[in-house]
């Protein structure tokens, strides 16, 4: 059976660990959107690894991994990741394939990303990670992007040279300053990029990556016909989806389940199950509305939110930015269930709440005096809603060692049951600690 795994909130739900667990039952793991702005943390055999582009299935020797066409792939990051994997004894060659249709994030996309964000006035900044993901997706839709298959063509380096020249023109228009463009491996002078240096960088990258580039659509359909099972892993989360998230405070791709088909070439009919990863509380990185927010680095300092941040180690895996934290939002979860067709929840990080005496759940919103149970379609409305809370008792004891759901403290069980009841799908996995062992597999 082929399974899609998505994040149900604003990302960082702990997808890396759940993917790692579900990989047991898959032959092939596919990443279908996003780029190296997203990071998955996996702890296996006591070692912590952060993977940005390569699916974490690579850590299982018998699995094959695919970087699908919906991803925007930074060749330099990928080379770095391949090297890191090799250094830790994992050989990706022969088990990692990149689609000929995958768009590439180039150094000049990073420069544009940074220059455009620097040019936005305070209050209008998007909170981009500055990794070039937005400009790479813009180039894709604008039909000027370079795809991995282009890397194998004779005119590839000429096209890179041309694109650097076009970017330099745009940087002049933006009046980009050298300090705004600081990017490792990229010389900048007078707000301009050095074209020949960039061309040389990609000439080397092309040699390194060419052996990994194949037609992954054909590959996946052959694998499917041979009875292999495929796990499609989403990065980020539903509320960051370019269409269904809190636009414009969103990412440039579709992390939702529909994006898995678009980003891999499998059809909706090929999908047997959708798993939604949802954290027992909520976090968000960067700007944008967050109705149940309790704690952030700027103006909210609620002690319960601080406990979530500290016990949950809520810092971005790649960006290291502190995350905003708040109570579980069942409106978000229900919306995510609908948009993604979630069959099963993988509920994570319940243990982070072990020390809280009282725990709230947002069951609905109040928008301009009216109670609503569905997600407003604009970020402006979402910024105005007030959460309607239900309060439950905390369990005040450790849950990480529990090995059967029946052994959860009754108050923890009641909290889990209530979240599931409010959120529209069955519970498939309960995660109560970062390690693979701290996972209760109920249905998956
Ligand atoms: P992802 O992008 O959705 O994979 O999420 P991240 O990797 O950024 O964040 C997940 C973090 O939470 C990682 O450090 C995991 O090791 C950790 N984690 C995952 N599940 C659990 C859990 O059930 N409990 C605790 N305490 N930590 C967890």
XYZ file of C-alpha atoms and ligand atoms in Angstrom:
472
model
C 0.000 0.000 0.000
C 1.175 3.521 -0.751
C 0.969 6.036 2.092
C 1.207 9.801 2.283
C 2.479 11.343 5.486
C 1.807 15.035 6.046
C 2.292 17.631 8.780
C -1.062 18.802 10.135
C -0.048 22.077 11.756
C 2.692 24.613 10.946
C 5.469 22.051 10.487
C 7.865 20.625 13.071
C 5.263 18.101 14.193
C 7.916 15.398 14.493
C 7.381 14.002 11.006
C 11.000 12.856 10.763
C 10.556 10.358 13.554
C 7.191 9.048 12.309
C 8.518 8.626 8.778
C 11.436 6.742 10.225
C 9.042 4.436 12.076
C 6.727 3.919 9.065
C 9.663 3.229 6.767
C 9.678 -0.321 8.176
C 6.694 -1.128 5.983
C 7.798 0.775 2.866
C 10.204 -0.149 0.096
C 10.612 3.345 -1.308
C 10.428 6.718 0.446
C 9.694 9.805 -1.659
C 10.107 13.438 -0.749
C 7.570 15.387 -2.814
C 7.836 19.144 -2.099
C 9.830 21.866 -0.386
C 13.557 22.206 -0.333
C 16.406 22.354 2.117
C 14.520 24.931 4.200
C 12.756 22.034 5.913
C 14.635 19.721 8.225
C 13.689 16.385 9.701
C 15.325 15.215 12.884
C 15.765 11.489 13.289
C 17.331 9.782 16.257
C 18.379 6.229 15.416
C 20.797 4.026 17.334
C 21.559 6.947 19.628
C 22.731 9.192 16.758
C 20.904 12.383 15.907
C 20.747 13.333 12.240
C 19.071 16.259 10.539
C 18.142 15.503 6.940
C 17.076 18.351 4.701
C 16.633 16.887 1.224
C 17.359 13.190 1.389
C 14.418 11.208 2.774
C 15.266 9.699 6.146
C 14.580 6.261 4.643
C 18.218 6.411 3.562
C 19.157 5.405 7.111
C 17.533 1.997 6.503
C 19.952 0.006 4.310
C 17.299 -1.871 2.324
C 15.221 1.159 1.304
C 15.343 3.295 -1.791
C 14.791 7.050 -1.624
C 13.491 9.424 -4.254
C 13.640 13.202 -4.457
C 10.507 13.873 -6.478
C 9.720 16.489 -9.115
C 7.811 18.673 -6.629
C 10.951 19.369 -4.623
C 13.244 22.280 -5.313
C 16.677 20.812 -4.844
C 19.800 22.755 -4.006
C 22.603 20.719 -5.614
C 25.228 22.080 -3.221
C 23.165 21.211 -0.149
C 22.494 17.765 -1.540
C 26.192 17.127 -2.147
C 26.863 18.223 1.455
C 24.182 15.890 2.741
C 25.494 12.956 0.682
C 28.975 13.594 2.086
C 27.680 13.725 5.654
C 25.817 10.474 5.153
C 28.945 8.823 3.760
C 31.016 10.096 6.667
C 28.597 8.380 9.018
C 28.771 5.101 7.095
C 25.647 5.412 4.935
C 26.201 5.061 1.155
C 23.432 6.720 -0.869
C 24.650 5.711 -4.357
C 22.311 3.171 -5.940
C 19.617 3.893 -3.314
C 18.977 7.576 -3.913
C 17.350 8.883 -7.084
C 16.531 12.430 -8.098
C 13.882 13.187 -10.676
C 14.968 14.630 -14.013
C 11.978 16.963 -13.471
C 13.129 18.306 -10.092
C 13.750 22.031 -10.141
C 17.089 23.256 -8.846
C 17.690 25.989 -6.290
C 20.730 27.874 -7.458
C 23.074 30.249 -5.618
C 21.482 33.156 -7.469
C 18.039 32.169 -6.123
C 19.442 32.458 -2.624
C 20.845 35.887 -3.451
C 17.460 37.009 -4.778
C 15.637 35.616 -1.755
C 17.857 37.586 0.595
C 17.812 40.787 -1.456
C 14.019 40.720 -1.816
C 13.471 40.104 1.904
C 15.942 42.911 2.776
C 14.037 45.255 0.432
C 10.684 44.575 2.138
C 9.816 47.195 4.738
C 9.586 46.209 8.410
C 6.172 44.657 9.043
C 5.998 43.347 5.465
C 8.750 40.763 5.774
C 7.687 37.203 4.955
C 10.114 35.549 7.348
C 11.760 33.503 4.591
C 14.651 31.258 5.584
C 16.716 32.919 2.832
C 17.543 29.612 1.158
C 16.208 30.539 -2.269
C 13.166 28.292 -2.113
C 10.637 31.025 -2.992
C 12.617 32.334 -6.007
C 13.204 28.753 -7.221
C 9.450 28.027 -7.173
C 8.841 31.421 -8.806
C 11.282 30.454 -11.575
C 9.463 27.127 -11.966
C 6.079 28.784 -12.442
C 7.683 31.541 -14.541
C 9.076 28.750 -16.754
C 12.670 29.864 -16.458
C 13.789 27.277 -13.894
C 16.531 24.753 -14.496
C 15.651 21.142 -13.753
C 17.959 18.298 -12.826
C 17.548 16.865 -16.313
C 18.937 20.147 -17.718
C 22.101 19.539 -15.754
C 22.812 16.596 -18.053
C 22.577 18.715 -21.231
C 25.546 20.300 -23.051
C 24.289 23.875 -22.717
C 23.722 23.684 -18.940
C 26.618 25.942 -17.931
C 25.724 28.548 -20.579
C 22.224 28.678 -19.158
C 23.608 29.132 -15.653
C 25.799 32.003 -16.884
C 22.789 33.672 -18.537
C 20.705 33.344 -15.385
C 23.408 34.896 -13.210
C 23.486 37.887 -15.588
C 19.693 38.236 -15.329
C 19.860 37.974 -11.548
C 22.544 40.662 -11.394
C 20.216 43.002 -13.275
C 17.455 42.346 -10.744
C 19.897 42.846 -7.850
C 20.784 46.244 -9.294
C 17.090 47.166 -9.371
C 16.728 46.061 -5.747
C 19.862 48.037 -4.809
C 21.138 44.942 -3.034
C 23.958 45.461 -0.569
C 26.861 43.037 -0.189
C 26.021 42.393 3.459
C 22.461 41.352 2.532
C 23.816 38.789 0.096
C 26.246 36.922 2.354
C 26.077 33.316 1.103
C 28.800 30.735 1.672
C 30.722 29.955 -1.523
C 29.546 33.064 -3.338
C 31.683 36.143 -3.909
C 29.690 39.371 -3.982
C 31.050 42.767 -5.002
C 29.033 45.952 -5.372
C 25.813 43.944 -4.907
C 26.706 41.727 -7.893
C 27.424 38.002 -8.171
C 30.549 36.567 -9.799
C 29.187 34.592 -12.772
C 32.327 32.572 -13.552
C 32.723 31.449 -9.955
C 29.112 30.230 -9.947
C 29.524 28.465 -13.305
C 32.616 26.644 -11.980
C 30.688 25.586 -8.869
C 27.915 24.013 -10.967
C 30.351 22.398 -13.382
C 31.686 20.447 -10.395
C 28.219 19.806 -8.928
C 26.966 18.356 -12.204
C 29.697 15.690 -12.192
C 28.862 14.709 -8.631
C 25.096 14.482 -9.018
C 24.626 13.117 -12.548
C 24.660 9.456 -11.400
C 21.617 10.054 -9.200
C 19.347 11.689 -11.800
C 16.713 9.427 -13.420
C 13.107 9.558 -14.650
C 11.522 8.860 -11.274
C 7.956 8.820 -12.616
C 8.779 5.779 -14.727
C 10.753 4.317 -11.817
C 7.904 4.709 -9.293
C 5.295 3.226 -11.621
C 7.529 0.238 -12.377
C 8.076 -0.236 -8.662
C 4.347 -0.003 -8.031
C 3.654 -2.579 -10.748
C 6.188 -4.865 -9.080
C 4.205 -4.653 -5.828
C 6.547 -2.332 -3.917
C 5.059 -0.014 -1.339
C 5.802 3.674 -1.421
C 5.814 6.190 1.423
C 5.460 9.829 0.379
C 6.786 12.248 2.940
C 5.659 15.835 3.208
C 7.814 18.585 4.649
C 6.490 21.615 6.582
C 2.745 21.447 7.273
C -0.812 22.047 6.143
C -1.040 25.554 7.586
C 2.051 26.527 5.562
C 0.575 25.270 2.278
C 0.641 27.937 -0.433
C -3.086 27.411 -1.122
C -4.524 26.183 2.180
C -2.224 27.832 4.705
C -2.214 31.281 6.250
C -1.316 33.039 2.998
C 0.947 35.004 2.572
C 2.742 33.608 5.643
C 3.238 30.272 3.933
C 5.802 28.273 2.044
C 5.941 28.223 -1.765
C 4.696 24.663 -2.291
C 1.862 22.264 -1.390
C 2.793 20.199 1.672
C -0.790 18.857 1.756
C -1.679 15.371 0.529
C -2.660 16.566 -2.970
C 0.889 17.846 -3.372
C 2.167 14.298 -2.957
C 0.679 13.230 -6.289
C 1.688 16.396 -8.105
C 5.159 16.177 -6.636
C 5.844 12.525 -7.415
C 3.853 11.504 -10.492
C 1.813 8.885 -8.623
C -1.917 9.317 -9.198
C -4.567 9.873 -6.481
C -5.761 6.322 -7.222
C -2.357 4.977 -6.193
C -2.740 6.249 -2.628
C -4.063 3.871 0.018
C -3.664 5.812 3.257
C -2.981 9.316 4.569
C -1.272 9.776 7.927
C -1.413 13.200 9.585
C 1.323 14.010 12.063
C -0.007 16.287 14.762
C 1.719 17.534 17.895
C -0.085 17.436 21.261
C 0.319 21.240 21.353
C 1.055 23.782 18.621
C 4.159 25.560 17.400
C 4.878 27.984 14.631
C 8.113 29.444 13.242
C 8.284 32.904 11.714
C 5.522 35.410 11.146
C 1.778 34.977 10.702
C -1.360 34.412 12.788
C -1.359 31.752 15.522
C -4.592 31.823 17.543
C -3.546 29.680 20.532
C -0.118 31.267 20.940
C 1.231 31.469 24.502
C 4.906 32.088 24.142
C 7.349 33.705 21.732
C 10.651 35.519 21.697
C 8.977 38.950 21.414
C 5.880 39.698 23.467
C 4.308 36.557 24.928
C 5.846 34.910 27.944
C 3.232 32.528 29.347
C 4.982 29.964 31.607
C 3.068 26.974 30.137
C 4.174 28.029 26.666
C 7.721 28.377 27.942
C 7.542 24.827 29.330
C 6.456 23.578 25.882
C 9.346 25.414 24.227
C 11.912 24.140 26.708
C 10.737 20.553 27.225
C 9.927 20.213 23.517
C 13.289 21.706 22.388
C 11.345 23.933 20.065
C 14.072 25.382 17.892
C 14.135 25.018 14.088
C 16.147 21.943 13.004
C 17.780 23.891 10.179
C 17.240 27.552 10.989
C 17.754 27.256 14.813
C 15.077 29.927 15.151
C 13.046 29.639 18.381
C 9.499 28.473 17.714
C 6.350 30.130 18.992
C 4.321 27.745 21.172
C 0.678 27.389 22.230
C -2.204 25.047 23.058
C -3.530 22.319 20.747
C -5.883 23.764 18.155
C -8.606 21.309 17.121
C -9.887 23.717 14.447
C -6.524 23.389 12.720
C -6.560 19.593 13.110
C -10.093 19.221 11.712
C -9.255 21.454 8.767
C -6.132 19.427 8.138
C -8.166 16.215 8.286
C -10.498 17.572 5.609
C -7.907 19.049 3.271
C -5.633 16.008 3.453
C -8.164 13.219 3.938
C -6.282 12.051 7.024
C -7.114 8.419 7.871
C -4.879 8.166 10.932
C -3.226 10.603 13.265
C 0.291 10.174 14.484
C 0.069 12.206 17.696
C 3.507 13.324 18.868
C 5.228 14.911 21.844
C 2.583 14.110 24.412
C 5.404 13.728 26.957
C 6.261 17.430 26.610
C 3.054 18.212 28.533
C 3.880 15.822 31.438
C 4.548 18.644 33.923
C 1.577 20.931 33.230
C -1.159 20.989 35.915
C -3.897 22.211 33.536
C -4.034 21.802 29.774
C -6.252 23.674 27.348
C -7.628 22.589 23.992
C -8.979 25.082 21.472
C -12.264 23.571 20.259
C -13.599 26.492 18.205
C -12.929 30.162 17.471
C -14.849 33.305 18.086
C -14.651 35.643 15.093
C -16.044 39.142 15.605
C -18.398 37.831 18.305
C -19.594 34.719 16.423
C -18.526 31.171 17.271
C -17.026 29.349 14.291
C -15.743 25.797 13.992
C -14.116 26.015 10.577
C -10.889 27.612 9.468
C -11.217 31.202 8.204
C -9.818 31.483 4.703
C -7.763 34.623 5.247
C -4.845 35.334 7.528
C -6.494 38.633 8.500
C -9.544 36.859 9.895
C -7.424 34.237 11.572
C -5.439 37.019 13.253
C -8.701 38.338 14.765
C -10.136 35.086 16.138
C -10.217 34.316 19.820
C -9.803 30.669 20.804
C -12.661 28.956 22.646
C -10.983 26.670 25.156
C -11.845 23.538 27.033
C -9.653 22.812 30.030
C -8.480 19.413 31.224
C -6.403 18.247 34.169
C -2.752 17.490 33.534
C -1.394 14.046 34.529
C 1.767 15.283 36.255
C 3.880 12.184 35.715
C 6.249 10.883 33.079
C 4.829 9.162 30.026
C 7.980 8.425 28.001
C 8.416 4.876 29.339
C 4.875 3.747 28.639
C 4.805 0.810 26.216
C 1.050 0.187 25.901
C -1.652 2.817 25.513
C -3.600 1.149 28.339
C -0.734 2.055 30.673
C -0.958 5.790 30.068
C -1.966 7.753 33.163
C -5.803 8.047 32.961
C -5.684 11.839 32.626
C -3.207 11.582 29.746
C -5.435 8.972 28.106
C -8.434 11.278 28.531
C -6.509 14.123 26.870
C -5.469 11.930 23.932
C -9.004 10.575 23.519
C -10.434 14.093 23.516
C -7.959 15.318 20.882
C -8.783 12.377 18.660
C -12.526 12.838 19.173
C -12.281 16.515 18.193
C -10.038 15.989 15.218
C -11.873 13.709 12.799
C -9.642 10.652 12.251
C -8.455 7.580 14.164
C -5.306 7.394 16.249
C -2.648 5.343 14.473
C 0.519 6.192 16.399
C 1.227 7.861 19.718
C 4.714 9.252 20.221
C 5.938 9.916 23.755
C 9.616 10.677 23.309
C 12.193 11.442 20.632
C 13.559 7.883 20.355
C 12.164 5.226 17.990
C 11.326 3.075 21.019
C 9.039 5.735 22.513
C 6.356 5.021 19.969
C 3.066 3.222 20.450
C 1.883 1.737 17.164
C -1.846 1.272 17.411
C -2.959 0.861 13.835
C -0.052 1.475 11.485
P 9.679 17.561 11.602
O 10.168 18.622 10.720
O 8.183 17.459 11.584
O 10.351 16.230 11.374
O 9.999 17.981 13.076
P 11.409 18.327 13.703
O 12.376 17.285 13.341
O 11.794 19.726 13.454
O 11.022 18.283 15.224
C 10.803 17.184 15.875
C 11.654 17.179 17.122
O 10.927 16.585 18.135
C 12.906 16.368 16.956
O 13.941 16.895 17.766
C 12.473 14.991 17.447
O 13.535 14.200 17.922
C 11.538 15.368 18.548
N 10.414 14.452 18.781
C 9.688 13.754 17.866
N 8.695 13.068 18.475
C 8.809 13.351 19.806
C 8.056 12.980 20.972
O 7.074 12.252 20.910
N 8.467 13.522 22.151
C 9.530 14.352 22.271
N 9.852 14.825 23.461
N 10.255 14.730 21.197
C 9.899 14.225 20.001
